[in-house]
Coordinates of C-alpha atoms in Angstrom, one line a residue:
M1 CA 171.5 88.4 11.8
A2 CA 173.9 90.9 13.4
A3 CA 171.2 93.5 13.3
L4 CA 168.8 91.1 15.0
R5 CA 171.3 90.4 17.8
S6 CA 171.9 94.1 18.3
F7 CA 168.1 94.7 18.5
L8 CA 167.8 91.9 21.1
V9 CA 170.6 93.4 23.1
I10 CA 168.9 96.8 23.1
I11 CA 165.6 95.2 24.2
C12 CA 167.3 93.4 27.0
F13 CA 169.0 96.5 28.2
V14 CA 165.8 98.5 28.1
V15 CA 164.0 95.8 30.1
V16 CA 166.7 95.5 32.7
A17 CA 167.0 99.3 33.0
A18 CA 163.2 99.7 33.4
T19 CA 163.1 96.9 35.9
S20 CA 165.8 98.5 38.0
M21 CA 163.9 101.8 38.0
M22 CA 160.7 100.2 39.1
P23 CA 159.9 100.9 42.8
T24 CA 160.0 97.8 45.0
S25 CA 158.4 96.8 48.3
A26 CA 161.4 97.8 50.5
K27 CA 162.0 96.8 54.0
L28 CA 161.7 99.3 56.8
S29 CA 164.9 101.1 57.8
S30 CA 165.9 103.4 60.7
G31 CA 167.5 105.8 58.2
F32 CA 164.7 106.0 55.8
Y33 CA 164.4 109.8 56.1
N34 CA 168.1 110.6 56.5
K35 CA 168.4 112.0 53.0
V36 CA 164.9 113.1 52.0
C37 CA 164.3 114.9 55.3
P38 CA 166.8 114.7 58.1
Q39 CA 164.8 117.3 60.1
A40 CA 161.8 114.9 60.3
L41 CA 162.5 113.0 63.5
P42 CA 163.6 116.1 65.5
A43 CA 160.4 117.9 64.4
I44 CA 158.3 115.0 65.7
R45 CA 160.0 114.8 69.0
K46 CA 159.7 118.5 69.6
V47 CA 155.9 118.4 69.3
V48 CA 155.6 115.3 71.4
K49 CA 157.8 116.8 74.1
R50 CA 155.7 119.9 74.2
A51 CA 152.4 117.9 74.3
I52 CA 153.7 115.8 77.2
S53 CA 154.9 118.8 79.2
H54 CA 151.3 120.2 78.8
E55 CA 149.6 116.9 79.6
P56 CA 151.8 114.0 80.7
R57 CA 148.9 111.5 80.0
I58 CA 149.2 112.2 76.3
G59 CA 152.4 110.1 76.2
A60 CA 150.4 107.0 77.0
S61 CA 147.7 108.0 74.5
L62 CA 150.2 108.3 71.7
L63 CA 151.8 104.9 72.6
R64 CA 148.3 103.3 72.6
L65 CA 147.5 104.8 69.2
H66 CA 150.5 103.0 67.7
F67 CA 149.5 99.7 69.3
H68 CA 145.9 100.0 68.2
D69 CA 147.0 100.9 64.7
C70 CA 149.4 97.9 64.3
F71 CA 146.9 95.3 65.6
V72 CA 144.3 96.1 63.0
N73 CA 145.6 95.1 59.5
G74 CA 149.1 96.2 60.3
C75 CA 150.9 99.5 61.1
D76 CA 149.3 101.6 58.3
G77 CA 147.9 104.7 60.0
S78 CA 144.3 103.4 59.5
V79 CA 143.4 104.1 63.1
L80 CA 143.6 107.9 62.3
L81 CA 141.0 107.9 59.5
D82 CA 137.7 109.5 60.0
D83 CA 134.5 107.7 58.7
T84 CA 133.6 108.3 55.1
A85 CA 130.7 107.4 52.8
N86 CA 132.7 104.4 51.8
F87 CA 133.8 102.9 55.1
T88 CA 133.3 103.2 58.9
G89 CA 136.7 103.6 60.4
E90 CA 138.3 102.2 63.6
K91 CA 137.6 105.2 65.9
T92 CA 134.1 104.0 66.8
A93 CA 135.1 100.3 67.4
F94 CA 134.2 99.1 70.9
P95 CA 137.9 99.1 72.1
N96 CA 138.4 102.6 70.8
L97 CA 135.2 104.5 71.3
N98 CA 135.6 107.3 73.9
S99 CA 138.9 105.8 74.6
I100 CA 141.7 106.4 72.1
R101 CA 142.9 110.0 72.0
G102 CA 145.8 112.2 70.9
F103 CA 144.5 112.8 67.3
N104 CA 145.1 116.6 67.7
V105 CA 148.7 116.0 68.7
I106 CA 149.1 113.8 65.5
D107 CA 147.7 116.7 63.5
D108 CA 150.2 119.1 65.1
I109 CA 153.0 116.7 64.4
K110 CA 152.0 116.3 60.7
K111 CA 151.9 120.1 60.2
A112 CA 155.3 120.5 61.9
V113 CA 157.0 117.7 60.0
D114 CA 155.6 118.7 56.7
K115 CA 156.9 122.3 57.3
A116 CA 160.3 121.0 58.3
C117 CA 160.5 118.8 55.2
Y118 CA 159.0 121.5 52.9
K119 CA 156.6 118.8 51.7
S120 CA 154.6 115.8 52.7
V121 CA 157.1 112.9 52.8
V122 CA 156.6 111.4 56.2
S123 CA 153.7 109.0 56.5
C124 CA 151.1 109.2 59.3
A125 CA 151.9 105.5 60.1
D126 CA 155.6 106.5 60.7
I127 CA 154.5 109.5 62.7
L128 CA 152.6 107.1 65.0
A129 CA 155.6 104.8 65.4
V130 CA 158.0 107.7 66.2
A131 CA 155.6 109.5 68.5
A132 CA 155.2 106.3 70.5
R133 CA 159.0 105.9 70.8
D134 CA 159.4 109.5 71.8
S135 CA 156.7 109.3 74.4
V136 CA 158.3 106.2 76.0
S137 CA 161.7 107.9 75.9
I138 CA 160.6 111.3 77.3
L139 CA 158.8 109.6 80.2
G140 CA 161.9 107.6 81.2
G141 CA 161.8 104.5 79.0
P142 CA 164.2 103.2 76.3
D143 CA 165.2 105.4 73.3
Y144 CA 165.3 102.8 70.6
K145 CA 165.7 103.2 66.9
V146 CA 162.4 103.2 65.0
Q147 CA 162.2 101.3 61.7
L148 CA 160.7 103.6 59.1
G149 CA 159.3 103.7 55.6
R150 CA 155.7 102.8 56.2
R151 CA 153.0 104.1 54.0
D152 CA 149.4 105.0 54.8
A153 CA 146.3 102.8 54.2
R154 CA 143.5 104.1 52.0
T155 CA 140.8 102.5 54.1
A156 CA 139.9 101.4 57.6
S157 CA 137.4 98.9 59.1
V158 CA 135.4 99.1 62.3
N159 CA 134.7 95.4 62.1
D160 CA 138.4 94.5 61.8
A161 CA 139.2 96.7 64.9
N162 CA 136.5 94.9 66.9
R163 CA 137.9 91.5 65.9
N164 CA 141.6 92.2 66.4
L165 CA 142.0 94.5 69.5
P166 CA 142.2 92.5 72.8
P167 CA 139.7 93.8 75.4
P168 CA 140.7 94.2 79.1
V169 CA 138.5 91.2 80.1
F170 CA 140.5 88.7 78.1
S171 CA 141.9 85.6 79.8
F172 CA 145.6 84.7 79.5
S173 CA 145.0 82.1 76.8
Q174 CA 142.9 84.6 74.8
L175 CA 145.6 87.3 75.1
L176 CA 148.3 84.9 74.0
S177 CA 146.3 83.7 71.1
N178 CA 145.6 87.2 70.0
F179 CA 149.3 88.2 70.1
Q180 CA 150.3 85.0 68.3
A181 CA 147.8 85.8 65.6
H182 CA 149.8 89.0 65.0
G183 CA 153.2 87.2 64.8
L184 CA 154.1 88.0 68.4
N185 CA 155.0 85.6 71.3
L186 CA 154.7 85.3 75.0
K187 CA 157.6 87.6 75.8
D188 CA 156.1 90.2 73.5
L189 CA 152.7 89.9 75.3
V190 CA 154.2 90.3 78.8
V191 CA 156.6 93.1 78.0
L192 CA 154.3 95.1 75.7
S193 CA 151.5 94.9 78.3
A194 CA 153.8 97.0 80.5
A195 CA 152.9 99.9 78.3
H196 CA 150.3 100.2 81.1
T197 CA 153.1 101.6 83.3
I198 CA 152.0 105.0 82.0
G199 CA 148.5 106.5 81.6
L200 CA 145.0 106.1 83.0
A201 CA 142.2 103.6 82.7
R202 CA 138.5 104.4 82.6
C203 CA 136.2 102.8 85.2
T204 CA 134.3 100.9 82.6
T205 CA 137.5 98.9 81.8
F206 CA 138.2 97.8 85.3
R207 CA 134.8 97.7 87.1
A208 CA 134.4 94.0 86.6
R209 CA 137.8 93.3 88.0
I210 CA 137.5 95.3 91.2
Y211 CA 134.0 94.0 92.0
N212 CA 134.3 90.4 90.8
D213 CA 137.9 89.1 90.7
T214 CA 139.3 87.3 93.6
N215 CA 143.0 87.6 92.8
I216 CA 143.1 91.2 93.8
D217 CA 144.5 93.0 96.9
P218 CA 141.4 93.9 99.0
K219 CA 142.7 97.4 100.0
F220 CA 143.6 98.1 96.4
A221 CA 140.1 97.0 95.2
A222 CA 138.4 99.1 97.9
S223 CA 140.4 102.2 96.9
A224 CA 139.5 101.7 93.2
K225 CA 135.8 101.3 94.1
Y226 CA 135.8 104.8 95.6
N227 CA 135.9 106.4 92.2
C228 CA 134.3 103.5 90.2
P229 CA 130.8 102.7 91.5
T230 CA 128.8 99.6 90.3
T231 CA 126.8 101.9 88.1
G232 CA 127.6 105.3 86.7
G233 CA 131.0 107.0 86.5
D234 CA 132.1 105.0 83.4
N235 CA 134.6 107.7 82.4
N236 CA 136.1 108.2 85.8
T237 CA 139.8 107.4 85.6
R238 CA 142.4 105.8 87.7
P239 CA 146.2 105.5 87.2
L240 CA 147.3 102.1 85.7
D241 CA 150.1 102.0 88.2
S242 CA 151.4 104.1 91.0
T243 CA 154.0 105.9 88.9
T244 CA 151.8 106.7 86.0
R245 CA 153.9 109.6 84.7
R246 CA 157.1 107.6 84.5
F247 CA 157.9 104.7 82.3
D248 CA 159.4 102.1 84.7
N249 CA 158.9 98.5 85.9
V250 CA 156.5 99.3 88.8
Y251 CA 153.8 97.8 86.6
F252 CA 155.3 94.4 87.2
K253 CA 155.9 94.9 90.9
A254 CA 152.1 95.7 91.2
L255 CA 151.2 92.4 89.5
L256 CA 153.2 90.5 92.2
Q257 CA 151.0 92.2 94.8
Q258 CA 147.8 91.5 92.9
K259 CA 147.4 95.2 92.2
G260 CA 147.0 94.9 88.4
L261 CA 144.2 97.4 87.6
L262 CA 142.9 95.6 84.5
H263 CA 141.8 91.9 84.5
S264 CA 144.0 91.3 81.5
D265 CA 147.0 92.8 83.3
Q266 CA 146.7 90.5 86.3
E267 CA 146.2 87.5 84.0
L268 CA 150.0 87.7 83.3
Y269 CA 150.9 86.8 86.9
K270 CA 149.1 84.1 88.8
N271 CA 151.9 82.9 91.1
N272 CA 151.9 79.3 89.9
G273 CA 155.2 79.1 88.2
T274 CA 154.2 79.6 84.6
D275 CA 156.5 81.1 82.0
S276 CA 154.5 84.3 82.1
D277 CA 155.0 84.4 85.9
K278 CA 158.7 84.0 85.4
L279 CA 158.9 86.9 83.0
V280 CA 156.9 89.2 85.3
L281 CA 159.3 88.3 88.2
K282 CA 162.3 88.9 85.9
Y283 CA 161.1 92.3 84.8
S284 CA 160.1 93.4 88.3
R285 CA 163.6 92.8 89.5
N286 CA 165.6 94.0 86.4
S287 CA 164.5 97.3 84.9
E288 CA 167.4 97.2 82.3
S289 CA 166.2 93.8 81.0
F290 CA 162.6 95.2 80.8
A291 CA 163.8 98.3 78.9
K292 CA 165.8 96.2 76.4
D293 CA 163.1 93.7 75.7
F294 CA 160.4 96.4 75.5
A295 CA 162.4 98.2 72.8
N296 CA 162.9 95.0 70.9
S297 CA 159.2 94.1 71.1
M298 CA 158.1 97.5 70.0
I299 CA 160.3 97.3 66.9
K300 CA 158.9 93.8 66.2
M301 CA 155.3 95.1 66.6
G302 CA 156.1 98.0 64.4
N303 CA 156.9 95.5 61.6
I304 CA 153.4 94.0 61.5
K305 CA 152.3 94.1 57.8
P306 CA 153.5 97.6 56.9
L307 CA 152.7 99.1 53.5
T308 CA 155.8 99.9 51.6
G309 CA 157.0 100.7 48.1
N310 CA 154.0 101.8 45.9
N311 CA 151.4 100.3 48.3
G312 CA 149.2 102.8 50.1
E313 CA 150.1 106.5 50.1
V314 CA 151.6 109.3 52.2
R315 CA 148.6 111.3 53.4
L316 CA 148.5 115.0 53.3
N317 CA 146.0 114.9 56.2
C318 CA 146.2 112.0 58.7
R319 CA 142.5 112.0 59.1
K320 CA 141.5 111.4 55.5
I321 CA 142.9 109.7 52.3
N322 CA 144.3 111.9 49.6

Protein backbone atom coordinates (compact mmCIF):
# COMPACT_ATOMS: atom_id res chain seq x y z
CA MET A 1 0.00 0.00 0.00
CA ALA A 2 2.83 2.36 0.88
CA ALA A 3 4.51 1.50 -2.40
CA LEU A 4 1.29 2.32 -4.27
CA ARG A 5 1.02 5.71 -2.52
CA SER A 6 4.65 6.50 -3.38
CA PHE A 7 4.01 5.53 -6.99
CA LEU A 8 0.95 7.82 -7.19
CA VAL A 9 2.90 10.69 -5.65
CA ILE A 10 5.62 10.25 -8.26
CA ILE A 11 3.04 10.16 -11.07
CA CYS A 12 1.38 13.33 -9.78
CA PHE A 13 4.75 15.07 -9.53
CA VAL A 14 5.64 14.11 -13.10
CA VAL A 15 2.28 15.29 -14.43
CA VAL A 16 2.50 18.62 -12.58
CA ALA A 17 6.09 19.15 -13.69
CA ALA A 18 5.27 18.30 -17.30
CA THR A 19 2.25 20.61 -17.23
CA SER A 20 4.34 23.46 -15.83
CA MET A 21 6.83 23.05 -18.67
CA MET A 22 4.20 23.02 -21.39
CA PRO A 23 4.16 26.29 -23.37
CA THR A 24 0.98 28.28 -22.91
CA SER A 25 -0.85 30.90 -24.94
CA ALA A 26 0.67 33.90 -23.22
CA LYS A 27 -0.60 37.46 -23.31
CA LEU A 28 1.35 40.12 -25.16
CA SER A 29 3.89 42.11 -23.16
CA SER A 30 5.93 45.23 -23.87
CA GLY A 31 8.99 43.48 -22.41
CA PHE A 32 8.69 40.27 -24.39
CA TYR A 33 12.16 40.60 -25.99
CA ASN A 34 13.95 42.20 -23.03
CA LYS A 35 15.85 39.02 -22.16
CA VAL A 36 15.95 37.08 -25.44
CA CYS A 37 17.07 40.07 -27.51
CA PRO A 38 17.26 43.54 -25.93
CA GLN A 39 18.79 44.83 -29.17
CA ALA A 40 15.64 44.01 -31.18
CA LEU A 41 13.63 47.23 -30.86
CA PRO A 42 16.60 49.61 -31.39
CA ALA A 43 17.50 47.62 -34.53
CA ILE A 44 13.97 48.02 -35.90
CA ARG A 45 13.86 51.74 -35.18
CA LYS A 46 17.21 52.32 -36.86
CA VAL A 47 15.99 50.83 -40.15
CA VAL A 48 12.64 52.66 -39.99
CA LYS A 49 14.36 55.98 -39.32
CA ARG A 50 16.71 55.45 -42.25
CA ALA A 51 13.83 54.51 -44.55
CA ILE A 52 11.78 57.59 -43.57
CA SER A 53 14.75 59.91 -44.04
CA HIS A 54 15.07 58.51 -47.56
CA GLU A 55 11.32 58.65 -48.27
CA PRO A 56 9.02 60.26 -45.67
CA ARG A 57 5.95 58.63 -47.25
CA ILE A 58 7.18 55.19 -46.16
CA GLY A 59 6.15 55.96 -42.57
CA ALA A 60 2.51 56.06 -43.61
CA SER A 61 3.00 52.90 -45.64
CA LEU A 62 4.40 50.98 -42.67
CA LEU A 63 1.57 52.20 -40.43
CA ARG A 64 -0.97 51.07 -43.03
CA LEU A 65 0.63 47.62 -43.29
CA HIS A 66 0.03 47.04 -39.59
CA PHE A 67 -3.61 48.16 -39.88
CA HIS A 68 -4.25 45.97 -42.94
CA ASP A 69 -2.59 43.06 -41.18
CA CYS A 70 -4.64 43.30 -37.99
CA PHE A 71 -8.01 43.70 -39.73
CA VAL A 72 -7.65 40.39 -41.59
CA ASN A 73 -7.74 37.47 -39.14
CA GLY A 74 -5.76 39.36 -36.51
CA CYS A 75 -2.26 40.80 -36.17
CA ASP A 76 -0.40 37.77 -37.51
CA GLY A 77 1.86 39.02 -40.33
CA SER A 78 -0.35 37.37 -42.96
CA VAL A 79 -0.40 40.54 -45.08
CA LEU A 80 3.30 39.99 -45.85
CA LEU A 81 2.92 36.51 -47.37
CA ASP A 82 3.37 36.03 -51.09
CA ASP A 83 0.98 33.76 -52.97
CA THR A 84 1.74 30.03 -52.97
CA ALA A 85 0.32 26.95 -54.64
CA ASN A 86 -1.82 26.44 -51.54
CA PHE A 87 -3.30 29.92 -51.07
CA THR A 88 -3.75 33.33 -52.67
CA GLY A 89 -2.53 35.89 -50.18
CA GLU A 90 -3.76 39.33 -49.19
CA LYS A 91 -1.48 41.43 -51.38
CA THR A 92 -3.77 41.11 -54.41
CA ALA A 93 -7.00 41.85 -52.51
CA PHE A 94 -8.87 44.85 -53.91
CA PRO A 95 -8.02 47.20 -50.98
CA ASN A 96 -4.33 46.21 -51.23
CA LEU A 97 -3.59 45.78 -54.94
CA ASN A 98 -1.19 48.45 -56.22
CA SER A 99 -1.72 50.16 -52.88
CA ILE A 100 0.04 48.68 -49.85
CA ARG A 101 3.78 49.07 -49.94
CA GLY A 102 6.87 48.96 -47.74
CA PHE A 103 7.60 45.24 -48.07
CA ASN A 104 11.25 45.89 -48.90
CA VAL A 105 11.63 47.89 -45.70
CA ILE A 106 10.14 45.01 -43.71
CA ASP A 107 12.68 42.70 -45.39
CA ASP A 108 15.48 45.07 -44.36
CA ILE A 109 14.18 45.20 -40.79
CA LYS A 110 13.98 41.41 -40.59
CA LYS A 111 17.58 41.04 -41.73
CA ALA A 112 18.79 43.71 -39.31
CA VAL A 113 16.90 42.39 -36.29
CA ASP A 114 17.93 38.77 -36.95
CA LYS A 115 21.54 39.94 -37.15
CA ALA A 116 21.19 41.92 -33.92
CA CYS A 117 19.63 38.92 -32.14
CA TYR A 118 22.02 36.37 -33.72
CA LYS A 119 18.97 34.31 -34.71
CA SER A 120 15.35 34.62 -35.80
CA VAL A 121 13.40 35.33 -32.60
CA VAL A 122 11.34 38.40 -33.55
CA SER A 123 8.17 37.64 -35.50
CA CYS A 124 7.17 39.51 -38.63
CA ALA A 125 3.86 40.39 -36.95
CA ASP A 126 5.78 42.10 -34.13
CA ILE A 127 8.02 43.84 -36.66
CA LEU A 128 4.90 45.35 -38.26
CA ALA A 129 3.60 46.58 -34.90
CA VAL A 130 6.92 48.14 -33.87
CA ALA A 131 7.59 49.66 -37.31
CA ALA A 132 4.15 51.28 -37.21
CA ARG A 133 4.83 52.80 -33.77
CA ASP A 134 8.29 53.97 -34.81
CA SER A 135 6.89 55.58 -37.96
CA VAL A 136 4.31 57.51 -35.94
CA SER A 137 6.91 58.58 -33.37
CA ILE A 138 9.58 59.62 -35.88
CA LEU A 139 7.03 61.75 -37.76
CA GLY A 140 5.99 63.60 -34.60
CA GLY A 141 3.33 61.38 -33.06
CA PRO A 142 3.16 59.54 -29.72
CA ASP A 143 5.91 57.10 -28.72
CA TYR A 144 3.80 54.44 -27.01
CA LYS A 145 4.88 51.02 -25.70
CA VAL A 146 4.08 48.25 -28.17
CA GLN A 147 2.74 45.00 -26.77
CA LEU A 148 4.83 42.12 -28.15
CA GLY A 149 4.91 38.36 -28.39
CA ARG A 150 2.89 37.77 -31.55
CA ARG A 151 3.69 34.85 -33.80
CA ASP A 152 3.28 34.60 -37.56
CA ALA A 153 0.46 32.96 -39.49
CA ARG A 154 1.14 30.05 -41.82
CA THR A 155 -1.52 31.08 -44.31
CA ALA A 156 -3.31 34.10 -45.78
CA SER A 157 -6.58 34.71 -47.62
CA VAL A 158 -7.41 37.15 -50.40
CA ASN A 159 -11.12 36.60 -49.75
CA ASP A 160 -10.79 37.44 -46.06
CA ALA A 161 -8.92 40.63 -46.97
CA ASN A 162 -11.67 41.65 -49.40
CA ARG A 163 -14.32 41.02 -46.74
CA ASN A 164 -12.62 42.70 -43.78
CA LEU A 165 -10.80 45.80 -45.01
CA PRO A 166 -13.05 48.91 -45.14
CA PRO A 167 -12.90 50.68 -48.52
CA PRO A 168 -12.78 54.50 -48.81
CA VAL A 169 -16.36 54.62 -50.14
CA PHE A 170 -17.89 53.26 -46.92
CA SER A 171 -20.58 55.26 -45.13
CA PHE A 172 -20.27 56.10 -41.45
CA SER A 173 -22.55 53.24 -40.40
CA GLN A 174 -20.55 50.78 -42.51
CA LEU A 175 -17.28 52.02 -41.03
CA LEU A 176 -18.55 51.73 -37.47
CA SER A 177 -19.94 48.24 -38.08
CA ASN A 178 -16.63 47.17 -39.57
CA PHE A 179 -14.64 48.43 -36.60
CA GLN A 180 -17.08 46.94 -34.11
CA ALA A 181 -16.73 43.57 -35.83
CA HIS A 182 -13.03 43.75 -34.90
CA GLY A 183 -13.71 44.61 -31.26
CA LEU A 184 -13.17 48.34 -31.72
CA ASN A 185 -15.54 51.21 -30.93
CA LEU A 186 -16.48 54.68 -32.15
CA LYS A 187 -13.53 56.40 -30.49
CA ASP A 188 -11.16 53.86 -32.07
CA LEU A 189 -12.72 54.49 -35.48
CA VAL A 190 -12.34 58.26 -35.28
CA VAL A 191 -8.87 58.35 -33.76
CA LEU A 192 -7.36 55.58 -35.90
CA SER A 193 -8.76 57.12 -39.08
CA ALA A 194 -6.41 60.01 -38.31
CA ALA A 195 -3.56 57.78 -39.42
CA HIS A 196 -4.44 59.63 -42.63
CA THR A 197 -2.65 62.65 -41.19
CA ILE A 198 0.41 61.23 -42.98
CA GLY A 199 0.84 59.78 -46.43
CA LEU A 200 -0.72 60.04 -49.87
CA ALA A 201 -3.85 58.70 -51.54
CA ARG A 202 -4.26 57.53 -55.13
CA CYS A 203 -6.72 59.25 -57.42
CA THR A 204 -8.80 56.08 -57.72
CA THR A 205 -9.57 56.24 -53.99
CA PHE A 206 -10.91 59.81 -53.96
CA ARG A 207 -12.20 60.41 -57.51
CA ALA A 208 -15.83 59.67 -56.60
CA ARG A 209 -15.65 62.08 -53.66
CA ILE A 210 -14.27 65.09 -55.50
CA TYR A 211 -16.70 64.69 -58.43
CA ASN A 212 -19.85 63.45 -56.69
CA ASP A 213 -19.94 64.41 -53.01
CA THR A 214 -21.67 67.62 -51.98
CA ASN A 215 -20.16 67.96 -48.49
CA ILE A 216 -16.81 69.10 -49.88
CA ASP A 217 -15.16 72.51 -50.06
CA PRO A 218 -15.49 73.64 -53.72
CA LYS A 219 -11.97 75.06 -53.98
CA PHE A 220 -10.54 71.94 -52.37
CA ALA A 221 -12.42 69.74 -54.85
CA ALA A 222 -11.28 71.84 -57.81
CA SER A 223 -7.67 71.58 -56.69
CA ALA A 224 -7.92 67.81 -56.33
CA LYS A 225 -9.49 67.46 -59.79
CA TYR A 226 -6.42 69.06 -61.35
CA ASN A 227 -4.40 65.89 -60.79
CA CYS A 228 -7.31 63.43 -60.79
CA PRO A 229 -9.33 63.52 -64.03
CA THR A 230 -12.63 61.69 -64.46
CA THR A 231 -10.80 59.02 -66.45
CA GLY A 232 -7.15 58.03 -66.34
CA GLY A 233 -4.52 58.98 -63.81
CA ASP A 234 -5.66 56.34 -61.32
CA ASN A 235 -2.27 56.20 -59.65
CA ASN A 236 -1.76 59.96 -59.41
CA THR A 237 -1.38 60.86 -55.74
CA ARG A 238 -2.42 63.68 -53.45
CA PRO A 239 -1.52 64.31 -49.78
CA LEU A 240 -4.15 63.08 -47.32
CA ASP A 241 -3.81 66.36 -45.43
CA SER A 242 -1.75 69.54 -45.75
CA THR A 243 1.02 68.38 -43.38
CA THR A 244 1.48 64.94 -44.85
CA ARG A 245 5.03 64.53 -43.50
CA ARG A 246 4.07 65.29 -39.91
CA PHE A 247 1.85 63.30 -37.57
CA ASP A 248 -0.48 65.93 -36.10
CA ASN A 249 -4.15 66.85 -35.70
CA VAL A 250 -4.46 68.84 -38.94
CA TYR A 251 -6.46 65.89 -40.32
CA PHE A 252 -9.33 66.77 -37.96
CA LYS A 253 -9.13 70.48 -38.73
CA ALA A 254 -9.51 69.63 -42.42
CA LEU A 255 -12.68 67.65 -41.71
CA LEU A 256 -14.22 70.70 -40.04
CA GLN A 257 -13.63 72.59 -43.30
CA GLN A 258 -15.06 69.77 -45.45
CA LYS A 259 -11.60 69.05 -46.78
CA GLY A 260 -11.41 65.36 -46.02
CA LEU A 261 -9.84 63.78 -49.10
CA LEU A 262 -11.53 60.40 -48.81
CA HIS A 263 -15.28 59.93 -48.58
CA SER A 264 -14.76 57.70 -45.54
CA ASP A 265 -12.78 60.46 -43.82
CA GLN A 266 -15.45 63.13 -44.23
CA GLU A 267 -18.09 60.67 -43.02
CA LEU A 268 -16.66 61.16 -39.53
CA TYR A 269 -17.78 64.79 -39.44
CA LYS A 270 -21.13 66.00 -40.75
CA ASN A 271 -21.66 68.98 -38.44
CA ASN A 272 -24.91 67.69 -36.99
CA GLY A 273 -23.92 67.10 -33.37
CA THR A 274 -23.22 63.36 -33.47
CA ASP A 275 -20.80 61.67 -31.09
CA SER A 276 -18.41 61.32 -34.01
CA ASP A 277 -18.64 65.07 -34.67
CA LYS A 278 -17.84 65.75 -31.02
CA LEU A 279 -14.73 63.59 -31.14
CA VAL A 280 -13.50 65.28 -34.33
CA LEU A 281 -14.01 68.69 -32.69
CA LYS A 282 -12.22 67.54 -29.54
CA TYR A 283 -9.18 66.24 -31.39
CA SER A 284 -9.00 69.28 -33.68
CA ARG A 285 -8.65 71.46 -30.58
CA ASN A 286 -6.55 69.20 -28.35
CA SER A 287 -3.53 67.56 -29.94
CA GLU A 288 -2.43 66.00 -26.63
CA SER A 289 -5.76 64.23 -26.22
CA PHE A 290 -5.51 62.99 -29.80
CA ALA A 291 -1.99 61.65 -29.27
CA LYS A 292 -2.97 59.85 -26.05
CA ASP A 293 -6.10 58.28 -27.52
CA PHE A 294 -4.35 57.31 -30.75
CA ALA A 295 -1.69 55.46 -28.79
CA ASN A 296 -4.31 53.62 -26.73
CA SER A 297 -6.30 52.64 -29.80
CA MET A 298 -3.17 51.43 -31.61
CA ILE A 299 -2.37 49.17 -28.65
CA LYS A 300 -5.97 47.95 -28.66
CA MET A 301 -5.89 47.25 -32.39
CA GLY A 302 -2.56 45.45 -32.00
CA ASN A 303 -4.30 43.01 -29.65
CA ILE A 304 -6.75 41.75 -32.28
CA LYS A 305 -6.49 37.95 -32.26
CA PRO A 306 -2.69 37.58 -32.03
CA LEU A 307 -1.12 34.15 -32.35
CA THR A 308 0.89 33.32 -29.21
CA GLY A 309 2.47 30.36 -27.45
CA ASN A 310 2.82 27.43 -29.86
CA ASN A 311 0.38 28.87 -32.39
CA GLY A 312 1.88 29.97 -35.68
CA GLU A 313 5.62 30.37 -36.11
CA VAL A 314 8.43 32.91 -36.21
CA ARG A 315 9.19 33.23 -39.91
CA LEU A 316 12.73 33.24 -41.25
CA ASN A 317 11.52 35.20 -44.26
CA CYS A 318 8.50 37.49 -43.79
CA ARG A 319 7.29 36.75 -47.33
CA LYS A 320 6.92 33.01 -46.92
CA ILE A 321 6.19 30.37 -44.29
CA ASN A 322 9.04 28.29 -42.90
